[in-house]
CSV table of C-alpha atoms and ligand atoms in Angstrom, one decimal:
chain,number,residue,atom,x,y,z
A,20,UNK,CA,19.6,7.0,29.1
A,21,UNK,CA,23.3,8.4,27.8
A,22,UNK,CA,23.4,11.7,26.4
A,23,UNK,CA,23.2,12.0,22.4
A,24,UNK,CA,25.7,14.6,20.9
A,25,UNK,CA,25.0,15.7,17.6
A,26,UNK,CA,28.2,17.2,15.5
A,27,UNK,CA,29.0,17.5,11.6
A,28,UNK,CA,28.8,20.8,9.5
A,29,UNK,CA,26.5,24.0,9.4
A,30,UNK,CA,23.6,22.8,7.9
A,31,UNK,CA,23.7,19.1,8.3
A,32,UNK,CA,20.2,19.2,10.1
A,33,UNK,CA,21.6,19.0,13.8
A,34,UNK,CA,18.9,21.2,14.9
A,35,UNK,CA,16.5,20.0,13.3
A,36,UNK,CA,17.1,16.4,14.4
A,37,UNK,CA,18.3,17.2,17.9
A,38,UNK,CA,14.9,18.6,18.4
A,39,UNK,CA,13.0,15.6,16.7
A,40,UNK,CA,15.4,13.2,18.9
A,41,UNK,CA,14.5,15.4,22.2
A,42,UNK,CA,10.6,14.8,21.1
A,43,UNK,CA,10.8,11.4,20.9
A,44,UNK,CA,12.8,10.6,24.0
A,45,UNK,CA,11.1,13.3,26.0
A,46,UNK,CA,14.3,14.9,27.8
A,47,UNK,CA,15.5,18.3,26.6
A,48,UNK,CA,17.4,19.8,23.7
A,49,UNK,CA,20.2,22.2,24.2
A,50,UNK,CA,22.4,24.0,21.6
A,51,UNK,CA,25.5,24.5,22.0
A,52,UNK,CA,25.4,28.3,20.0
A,53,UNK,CA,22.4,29.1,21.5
A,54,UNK,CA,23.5,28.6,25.5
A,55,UNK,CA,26.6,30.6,24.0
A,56,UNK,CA,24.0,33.2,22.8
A,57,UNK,CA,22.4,33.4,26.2
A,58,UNK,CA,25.5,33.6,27.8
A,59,UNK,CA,26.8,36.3,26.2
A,60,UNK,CA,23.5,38.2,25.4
A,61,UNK,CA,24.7,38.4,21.5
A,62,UNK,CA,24.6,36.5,18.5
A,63,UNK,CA,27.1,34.3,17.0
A,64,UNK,CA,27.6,36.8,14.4
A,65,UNK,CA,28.0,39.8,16.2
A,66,UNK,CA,30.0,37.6,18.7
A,67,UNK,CA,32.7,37.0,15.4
A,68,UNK,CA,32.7,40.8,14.5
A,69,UNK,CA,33.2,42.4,17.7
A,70,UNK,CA,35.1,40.1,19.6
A,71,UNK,CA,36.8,37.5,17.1
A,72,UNK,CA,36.6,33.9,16.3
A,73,UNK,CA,39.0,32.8,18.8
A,74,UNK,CA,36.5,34.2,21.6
A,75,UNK,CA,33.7,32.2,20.1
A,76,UNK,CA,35.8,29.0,20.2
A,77,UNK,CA,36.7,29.8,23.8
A,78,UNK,CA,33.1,30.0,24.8
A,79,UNK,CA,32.4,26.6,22.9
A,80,UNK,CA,34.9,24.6,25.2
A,81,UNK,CA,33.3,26.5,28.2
A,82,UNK,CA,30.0,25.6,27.7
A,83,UNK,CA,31.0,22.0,26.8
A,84,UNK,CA,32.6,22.3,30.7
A,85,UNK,CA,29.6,23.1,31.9
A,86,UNK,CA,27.8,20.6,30.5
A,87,UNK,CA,29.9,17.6,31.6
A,88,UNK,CA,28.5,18.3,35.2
A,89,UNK,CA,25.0,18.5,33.9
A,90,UNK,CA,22.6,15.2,35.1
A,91,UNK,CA,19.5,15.2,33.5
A,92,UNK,CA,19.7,13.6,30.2
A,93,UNK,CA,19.9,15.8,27.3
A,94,UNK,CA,20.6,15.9,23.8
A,95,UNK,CA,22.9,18.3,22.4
A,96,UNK,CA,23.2,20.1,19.0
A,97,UNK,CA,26.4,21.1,18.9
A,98,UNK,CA,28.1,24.3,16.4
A,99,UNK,CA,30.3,23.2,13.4
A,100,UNK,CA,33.3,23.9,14.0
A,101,UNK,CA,33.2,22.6,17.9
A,102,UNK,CA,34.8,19.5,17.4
A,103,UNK,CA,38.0,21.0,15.7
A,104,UNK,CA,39.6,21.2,19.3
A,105,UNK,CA,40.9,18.4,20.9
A,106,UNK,CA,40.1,18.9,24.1
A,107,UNK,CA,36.4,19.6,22.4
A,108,UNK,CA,36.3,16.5,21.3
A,109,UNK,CA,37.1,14.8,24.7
A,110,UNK,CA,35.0,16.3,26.2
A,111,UNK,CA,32.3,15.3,23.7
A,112,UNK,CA,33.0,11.7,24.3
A,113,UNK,CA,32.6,12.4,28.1
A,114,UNK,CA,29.0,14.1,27.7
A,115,UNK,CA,27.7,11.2,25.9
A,116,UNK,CA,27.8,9.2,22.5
A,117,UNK,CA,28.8,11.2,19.4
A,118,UNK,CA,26.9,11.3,16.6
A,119,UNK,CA,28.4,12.5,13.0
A,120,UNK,CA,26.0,13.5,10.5
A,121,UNK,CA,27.7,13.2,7.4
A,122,UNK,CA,26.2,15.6,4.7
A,123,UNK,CA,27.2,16.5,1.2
A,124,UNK,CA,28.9,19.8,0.2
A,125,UNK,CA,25.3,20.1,-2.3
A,126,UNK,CA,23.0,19.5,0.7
A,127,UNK,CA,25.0,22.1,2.5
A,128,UNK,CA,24.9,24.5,-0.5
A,129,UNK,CA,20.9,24.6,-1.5
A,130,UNK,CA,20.0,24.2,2.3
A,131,UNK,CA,22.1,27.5,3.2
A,132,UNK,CA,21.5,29.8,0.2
A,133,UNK,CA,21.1,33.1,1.2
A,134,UNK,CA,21.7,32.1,4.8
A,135,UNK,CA,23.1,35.1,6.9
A,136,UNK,CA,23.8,33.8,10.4
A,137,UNK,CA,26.6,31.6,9.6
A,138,UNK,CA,30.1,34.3,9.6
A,139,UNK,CA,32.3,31.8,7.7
A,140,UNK,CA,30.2,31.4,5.1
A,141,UNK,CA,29.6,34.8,4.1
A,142,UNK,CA,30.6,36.7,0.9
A,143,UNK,CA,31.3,35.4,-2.9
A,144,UNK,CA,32.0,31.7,-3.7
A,145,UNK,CA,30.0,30.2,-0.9
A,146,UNK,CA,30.2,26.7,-2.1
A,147,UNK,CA,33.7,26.2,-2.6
A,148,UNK,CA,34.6,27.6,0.6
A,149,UNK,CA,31.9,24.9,1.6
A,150,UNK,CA,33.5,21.9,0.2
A,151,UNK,CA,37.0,23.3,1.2
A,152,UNK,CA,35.9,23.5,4.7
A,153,UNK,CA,34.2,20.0,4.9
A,154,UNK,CA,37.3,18.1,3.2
A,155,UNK,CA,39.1,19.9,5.7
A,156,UNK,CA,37.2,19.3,8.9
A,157,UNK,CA,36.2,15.7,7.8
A,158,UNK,CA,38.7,13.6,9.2
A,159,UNK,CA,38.3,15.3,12.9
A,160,UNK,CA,34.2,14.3,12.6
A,161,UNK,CA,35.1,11.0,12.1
A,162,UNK,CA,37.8,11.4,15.4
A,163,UNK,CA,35.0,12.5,17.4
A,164,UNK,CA,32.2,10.8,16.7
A,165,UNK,CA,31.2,7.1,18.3
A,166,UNK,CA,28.9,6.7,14.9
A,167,UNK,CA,27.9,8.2,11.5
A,168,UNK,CA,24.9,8.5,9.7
A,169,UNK,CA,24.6,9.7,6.2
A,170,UNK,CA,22.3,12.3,6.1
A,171,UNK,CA,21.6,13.1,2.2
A,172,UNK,CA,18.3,12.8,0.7
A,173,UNK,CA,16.6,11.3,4.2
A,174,UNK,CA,13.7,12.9,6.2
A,175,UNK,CA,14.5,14.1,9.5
A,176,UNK,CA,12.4,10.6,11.2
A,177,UNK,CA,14.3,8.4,9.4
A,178,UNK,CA,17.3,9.6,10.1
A,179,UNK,CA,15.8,9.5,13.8
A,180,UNK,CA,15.4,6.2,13.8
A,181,UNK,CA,18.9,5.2,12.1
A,182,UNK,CA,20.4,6.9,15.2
A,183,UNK,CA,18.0,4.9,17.9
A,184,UNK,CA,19.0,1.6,16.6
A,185,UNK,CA,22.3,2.5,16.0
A,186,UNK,CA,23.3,3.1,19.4
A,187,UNK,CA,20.5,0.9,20.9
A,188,UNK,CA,23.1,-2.0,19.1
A,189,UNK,CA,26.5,-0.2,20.6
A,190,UNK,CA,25.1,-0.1,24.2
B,209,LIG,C1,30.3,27.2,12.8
B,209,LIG,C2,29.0,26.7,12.8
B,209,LIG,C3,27.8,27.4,13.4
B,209,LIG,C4,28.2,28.3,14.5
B,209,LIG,C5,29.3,29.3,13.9
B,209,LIG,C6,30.6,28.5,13.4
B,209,LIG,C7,31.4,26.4,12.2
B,209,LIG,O1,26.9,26.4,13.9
B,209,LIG,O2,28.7,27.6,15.6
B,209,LIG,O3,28.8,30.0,12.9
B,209,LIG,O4,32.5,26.8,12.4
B,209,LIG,O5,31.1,25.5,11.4
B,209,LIG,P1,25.9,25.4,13.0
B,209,LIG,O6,26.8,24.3,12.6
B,209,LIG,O7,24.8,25.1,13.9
B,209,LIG,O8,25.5,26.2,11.8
């Protein structure tokens, strides 16, 4: 089976569906922040205070490395901002078939009240720094991704499903 990359913005459900995906298909589920996490033995957060963004995004483009010379098949849940780079989203395309989950700046708003892990959203005035952020990065989801599925309102199977069939009918 090819590889399924899921992309869009923090709190579009990536995790959520990677993992359902992995279930389903019986082949692992890796994160992208999380193998940064391990690699560097601390979080994302901490990773923005004490080292800076710009070392975070360095990481991102070497664990996408990595992964192209991965074979098993995997899914992978990949960090918000990743596909911003270029030569992120190449690489994407190489790993496997992009997948943009498309989500409103209200989803993204009630789903990450109070949230803490995510560095750019911290601090007053959450949700327009939200909707600034997603007109902004919209454009280079759409570059990157093979196929989108709009993700408002739908449980996490159905959206499943939507993906199967969608690229069951590309391949
Ligand atoms: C980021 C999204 C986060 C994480 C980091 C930066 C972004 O991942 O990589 O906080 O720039 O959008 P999630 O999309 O999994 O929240």
């Amino acid at each position: 089976m090819e590889n399924i990359v899921l992309i869009g913005f923090m709190g579009a459900g990536k995790t959520t569906i990677g993992r359902e995906l992995a279930k389903h298909l019986s082949v692992p589920m890796i994160d992208s922040d999380a193998l940064i996490e391990q690699k560097a033995q601390m979080s994302v957060s901490a990773m923005f205070e004490e080292k800076g963004e710009a070392y975070f995004r360095r990481m991102e483009t070497d664990v996408l490395k990595e992964l192209l010379d991965q074979k098993e098949p995997m899914i992978l849940s990949c960090g918000g901002g990743l596909p911003m780079r270029e030569e992120n989203r190449i690489l994407l395309k190489q790993i496997g078939a992009v997948v943009f989950l498309e989500v409103s700046p209200e989803t993204v708003a009630n789903r990450l009240k109070g949230d803490k892990t995510r560095p750019l959203l911290q601090g007053a005035d959450a949700k327009n720094r939200i909707e600034r952020l997603l007109e902004e990065r919209k454009e280079r989801y759409q570059q990157a991704a093979d196929l989108c599925i709009c993700v408002d309102g739908k449980a996490p199977e159905t959206i499943c499903s939507e993906i199967l069939k969608k690229i069951e009918k590309n391949t």
